[in-house]
Coordinates of C-alpha atoms in Angstrom, one line a residue:
Chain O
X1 CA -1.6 -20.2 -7.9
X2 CA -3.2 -19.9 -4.5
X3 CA -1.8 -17.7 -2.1
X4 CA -2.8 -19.2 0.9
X5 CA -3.1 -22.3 3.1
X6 CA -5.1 -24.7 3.9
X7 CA -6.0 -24.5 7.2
X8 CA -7.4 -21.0 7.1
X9 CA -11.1 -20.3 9.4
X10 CA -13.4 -20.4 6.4
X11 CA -17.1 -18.8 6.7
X12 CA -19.8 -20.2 4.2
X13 CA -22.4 -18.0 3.1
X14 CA -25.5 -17.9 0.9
X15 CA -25.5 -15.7 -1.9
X16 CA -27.6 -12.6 -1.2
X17 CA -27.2 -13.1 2.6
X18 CA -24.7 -10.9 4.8
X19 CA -21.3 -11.4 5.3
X20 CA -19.3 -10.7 9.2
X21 CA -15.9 -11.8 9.7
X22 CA -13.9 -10.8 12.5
X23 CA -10.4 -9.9 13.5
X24 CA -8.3 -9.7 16.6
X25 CA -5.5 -7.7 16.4
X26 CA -2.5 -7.3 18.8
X27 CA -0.7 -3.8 19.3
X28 CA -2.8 -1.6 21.5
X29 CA -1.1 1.2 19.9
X30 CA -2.2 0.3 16.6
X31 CA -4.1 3.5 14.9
X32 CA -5.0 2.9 11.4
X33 CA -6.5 -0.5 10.0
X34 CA -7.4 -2.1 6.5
X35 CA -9.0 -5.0 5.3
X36 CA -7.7 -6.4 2.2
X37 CA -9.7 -9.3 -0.2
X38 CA -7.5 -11.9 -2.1
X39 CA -8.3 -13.5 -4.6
X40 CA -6.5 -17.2 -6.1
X41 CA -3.3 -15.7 -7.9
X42 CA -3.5 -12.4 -7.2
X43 CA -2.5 -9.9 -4.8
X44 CA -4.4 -8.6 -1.6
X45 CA -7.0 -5.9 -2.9
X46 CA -7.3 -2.8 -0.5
X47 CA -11.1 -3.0 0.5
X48 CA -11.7 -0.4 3.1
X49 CA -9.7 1.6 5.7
X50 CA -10.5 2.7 9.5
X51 CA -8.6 5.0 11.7
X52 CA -7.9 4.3 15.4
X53 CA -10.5 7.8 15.9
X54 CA -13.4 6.5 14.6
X55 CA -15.7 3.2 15.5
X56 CA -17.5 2.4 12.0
X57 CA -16.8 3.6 8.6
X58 CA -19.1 2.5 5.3
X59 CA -18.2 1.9 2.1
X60 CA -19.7 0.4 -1.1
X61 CA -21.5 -2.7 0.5
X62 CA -19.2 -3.2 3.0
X63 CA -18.6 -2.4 6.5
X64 CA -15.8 -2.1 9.3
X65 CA -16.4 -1.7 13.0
X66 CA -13.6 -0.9 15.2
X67 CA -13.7 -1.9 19.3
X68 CA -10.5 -0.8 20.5
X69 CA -11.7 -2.1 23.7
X70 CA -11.2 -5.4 23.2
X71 CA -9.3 -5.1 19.7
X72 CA -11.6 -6.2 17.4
X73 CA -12.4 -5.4 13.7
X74 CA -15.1 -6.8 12.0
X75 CA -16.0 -6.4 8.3
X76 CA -19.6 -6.4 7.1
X77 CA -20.3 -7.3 3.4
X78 CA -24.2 -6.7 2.3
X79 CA -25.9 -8.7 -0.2
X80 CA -23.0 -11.4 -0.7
X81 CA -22.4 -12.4 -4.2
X82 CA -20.0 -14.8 -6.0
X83 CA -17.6 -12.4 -6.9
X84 CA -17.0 -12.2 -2.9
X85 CA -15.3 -15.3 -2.9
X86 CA -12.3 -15.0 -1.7
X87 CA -9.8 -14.3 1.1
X88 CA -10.2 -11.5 3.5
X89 CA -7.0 -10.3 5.5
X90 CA -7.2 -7.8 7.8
X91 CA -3.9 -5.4 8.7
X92 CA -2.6 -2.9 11.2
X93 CA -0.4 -0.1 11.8
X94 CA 1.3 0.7 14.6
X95 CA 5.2 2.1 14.5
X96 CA 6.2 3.6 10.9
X97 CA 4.7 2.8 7.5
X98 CA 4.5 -0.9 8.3
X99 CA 1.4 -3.4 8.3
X100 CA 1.0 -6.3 10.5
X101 CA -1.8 -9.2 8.5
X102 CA -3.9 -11.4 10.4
X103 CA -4.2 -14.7 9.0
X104 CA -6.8 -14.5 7.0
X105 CA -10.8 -15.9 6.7
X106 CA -12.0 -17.1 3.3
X107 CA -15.2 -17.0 2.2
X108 CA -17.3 -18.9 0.3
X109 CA -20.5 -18.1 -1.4
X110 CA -22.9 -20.2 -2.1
X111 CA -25.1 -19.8 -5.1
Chain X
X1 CA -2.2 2.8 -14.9
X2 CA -0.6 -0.9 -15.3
X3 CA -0.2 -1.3 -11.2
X4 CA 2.3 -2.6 -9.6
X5 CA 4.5 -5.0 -12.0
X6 CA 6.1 -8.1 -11.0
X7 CA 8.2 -10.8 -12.7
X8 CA 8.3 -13.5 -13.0
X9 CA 4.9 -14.8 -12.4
X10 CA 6.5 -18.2 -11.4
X11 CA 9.9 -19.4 -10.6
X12 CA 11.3 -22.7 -10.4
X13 CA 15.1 -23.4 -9.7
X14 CA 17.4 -25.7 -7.8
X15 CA 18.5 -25.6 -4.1
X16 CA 21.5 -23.5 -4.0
X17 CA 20.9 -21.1 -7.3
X18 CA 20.3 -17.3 -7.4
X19 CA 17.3 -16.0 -7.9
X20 CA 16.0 -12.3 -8.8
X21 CA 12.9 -11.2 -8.4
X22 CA 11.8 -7.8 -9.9
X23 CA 9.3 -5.2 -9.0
X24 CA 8.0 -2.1 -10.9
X25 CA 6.3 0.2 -8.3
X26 CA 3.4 2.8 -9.5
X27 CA 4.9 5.9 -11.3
X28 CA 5.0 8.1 -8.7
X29 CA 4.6 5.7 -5.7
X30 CA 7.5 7.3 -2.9
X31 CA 7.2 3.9 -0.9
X32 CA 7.8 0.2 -2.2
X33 CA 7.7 -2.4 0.0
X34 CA 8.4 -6.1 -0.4
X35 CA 5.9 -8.9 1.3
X36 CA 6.1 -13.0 1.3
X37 CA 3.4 -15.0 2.2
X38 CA 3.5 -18.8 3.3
X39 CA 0.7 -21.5 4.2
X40 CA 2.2 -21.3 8.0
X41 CA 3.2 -17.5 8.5
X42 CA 0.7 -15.8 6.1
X43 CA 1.9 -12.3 4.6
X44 CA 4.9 -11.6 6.5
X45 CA 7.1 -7.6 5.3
X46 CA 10.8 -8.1 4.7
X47 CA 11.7 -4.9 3.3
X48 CA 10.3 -1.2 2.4
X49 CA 12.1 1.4 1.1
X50 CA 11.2 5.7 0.6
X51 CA 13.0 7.6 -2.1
X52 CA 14.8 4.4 -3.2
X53 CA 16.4 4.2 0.8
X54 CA 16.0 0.9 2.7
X55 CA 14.0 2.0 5.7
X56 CA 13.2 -1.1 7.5
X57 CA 15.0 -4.1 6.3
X58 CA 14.6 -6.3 10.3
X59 CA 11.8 -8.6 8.2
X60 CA 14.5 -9.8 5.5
X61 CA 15.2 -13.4 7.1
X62 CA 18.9 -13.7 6.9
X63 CA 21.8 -12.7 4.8
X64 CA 20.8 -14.5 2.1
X65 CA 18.3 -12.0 0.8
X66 CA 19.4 -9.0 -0.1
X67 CA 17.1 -5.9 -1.9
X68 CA 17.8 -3.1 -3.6
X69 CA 16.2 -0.2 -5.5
X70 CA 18.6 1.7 -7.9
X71 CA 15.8 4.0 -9.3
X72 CA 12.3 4.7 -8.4
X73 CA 11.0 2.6 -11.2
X74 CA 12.4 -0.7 -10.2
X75 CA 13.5 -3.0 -7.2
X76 CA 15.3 -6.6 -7.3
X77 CA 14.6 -8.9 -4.4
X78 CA 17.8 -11.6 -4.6
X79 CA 18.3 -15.6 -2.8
X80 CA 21.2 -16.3 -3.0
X81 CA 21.5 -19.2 -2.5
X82 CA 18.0 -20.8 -2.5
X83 CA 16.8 -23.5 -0.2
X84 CA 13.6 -24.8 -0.5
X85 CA 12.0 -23.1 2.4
X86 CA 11.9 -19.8 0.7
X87 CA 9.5 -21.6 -1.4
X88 CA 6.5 -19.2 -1.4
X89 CA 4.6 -16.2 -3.2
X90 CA 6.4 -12.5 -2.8
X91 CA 4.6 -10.3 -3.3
X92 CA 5.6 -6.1 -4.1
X93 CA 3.3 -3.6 -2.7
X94 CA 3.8 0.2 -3.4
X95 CA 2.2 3.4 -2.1
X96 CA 2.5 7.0 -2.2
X97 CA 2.4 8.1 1.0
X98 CA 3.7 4.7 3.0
X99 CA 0.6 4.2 4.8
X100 CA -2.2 5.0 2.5
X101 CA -3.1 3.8 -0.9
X102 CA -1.0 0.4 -0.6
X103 CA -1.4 -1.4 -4.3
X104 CA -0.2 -4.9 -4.4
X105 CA 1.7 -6.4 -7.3
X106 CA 0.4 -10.5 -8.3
X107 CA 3.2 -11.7 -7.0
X108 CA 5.8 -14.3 -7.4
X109 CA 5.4 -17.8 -7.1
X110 CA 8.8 -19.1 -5.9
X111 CA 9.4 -22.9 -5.8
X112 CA 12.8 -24.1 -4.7
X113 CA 13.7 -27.8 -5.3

């Protein structure tokens, strides 16, 4: 079952070509952020992690970029490929252990 | 490791029934937390728990839901009773720490007629 709406920003991609989606978040205050991928009928998948302290961080093909000045995280994904298909929430931390999600981009790859 | 456990995949009942859902965090995993996720309000947290303790329950809608963790193997979400805007996928998440390491179960489809 799909997890998630219909109305959702969606980005189109060509396979092989990079990937950017973007987030806004809220809380100033936040100091620790995560994107998660979703796939249809699963659960979100922790992709890769930034502290508030640092402005990029790289992973295996991927990407994030913190601007705490204007409260933006993007994600970068190299070399899309089919298997990237799917939805891409990012989340933040402010107060406590809890996570606020944004609403989500999905992506589709084109072969 | 066979992740984070929920049942049942899908869940069909009748306005005004109970329903339980179940969740059986990592071995391990101090912090279990319980998520829903709707077309209109995307993933929203109603309830985490440490040690088993409800920590932050201000997410559970109304009084009609109710949690609980008896051991650190296992955690029951309960409606009761359903309407059919609790329709939606709940999903159980559980971490070690409470902020790192989050691991999502595959969640529950609820469907309230």
């Amino acid at each position: 079952g799909e997890s998630v709406g219909l109305h959702l920003p969606t980005l189109s991609v060509q396979e092989g070509d990079n990937s950017i989606i973007n987030c806004a978040y809220s809380n100033s205050a936040s100091d620790y952020f995560i994107w998660y991928k979703q796939e249809s009928g699963k659960g979100p998948q922790f992709i890769i992690d930034i502290r508030s302290n640092m402005d990029k961080r790289q992973g295996q093909r991927v990407t994030v970029l913190l601007n705490k000045t204007v409260k933006h995280l993007s994600l970068q994904i190299a070399a899309t490929q089919p298997g990237d298909s799917a939805v891409y929430f990012c989340a933040e931390k402010a107060a406590g252990n809890k996570l606020t999600f944004g609403g989500g981009t999905r992506v589709l790859v084109k072969p | 490791d066979a992740g984070v456990i929920q049942s049942p995949r899908h869940e069909v009942t009748e306005m005004g029934q109970e329903v339980t859902l179940r969740c059986k965090p990592i071995s391990g995993h101090d912090y279990l937390f319980w998520y829903r996720q709707t077309m209109m309000r995307g993933l929203e947290l109603l309830i985490y728990f440490n040690n088993n303790v409800p920590i932050d329950d201000s997410g559970m809608p109304e009084d009609r839901f109710s949690a609980k963790m008896p051991n650190a193997s296992f955690s029951t979400l309960k409606i009761q009773p359903s309407e059919p805007r609790d329709s939606a996928v709940y999903f159980c998440a559980s971490s070690p720490t409470g902020l790192y390491g989050y691991t999502f179960g595959s969640g529950t489809r609820l469907t309230v007629v």
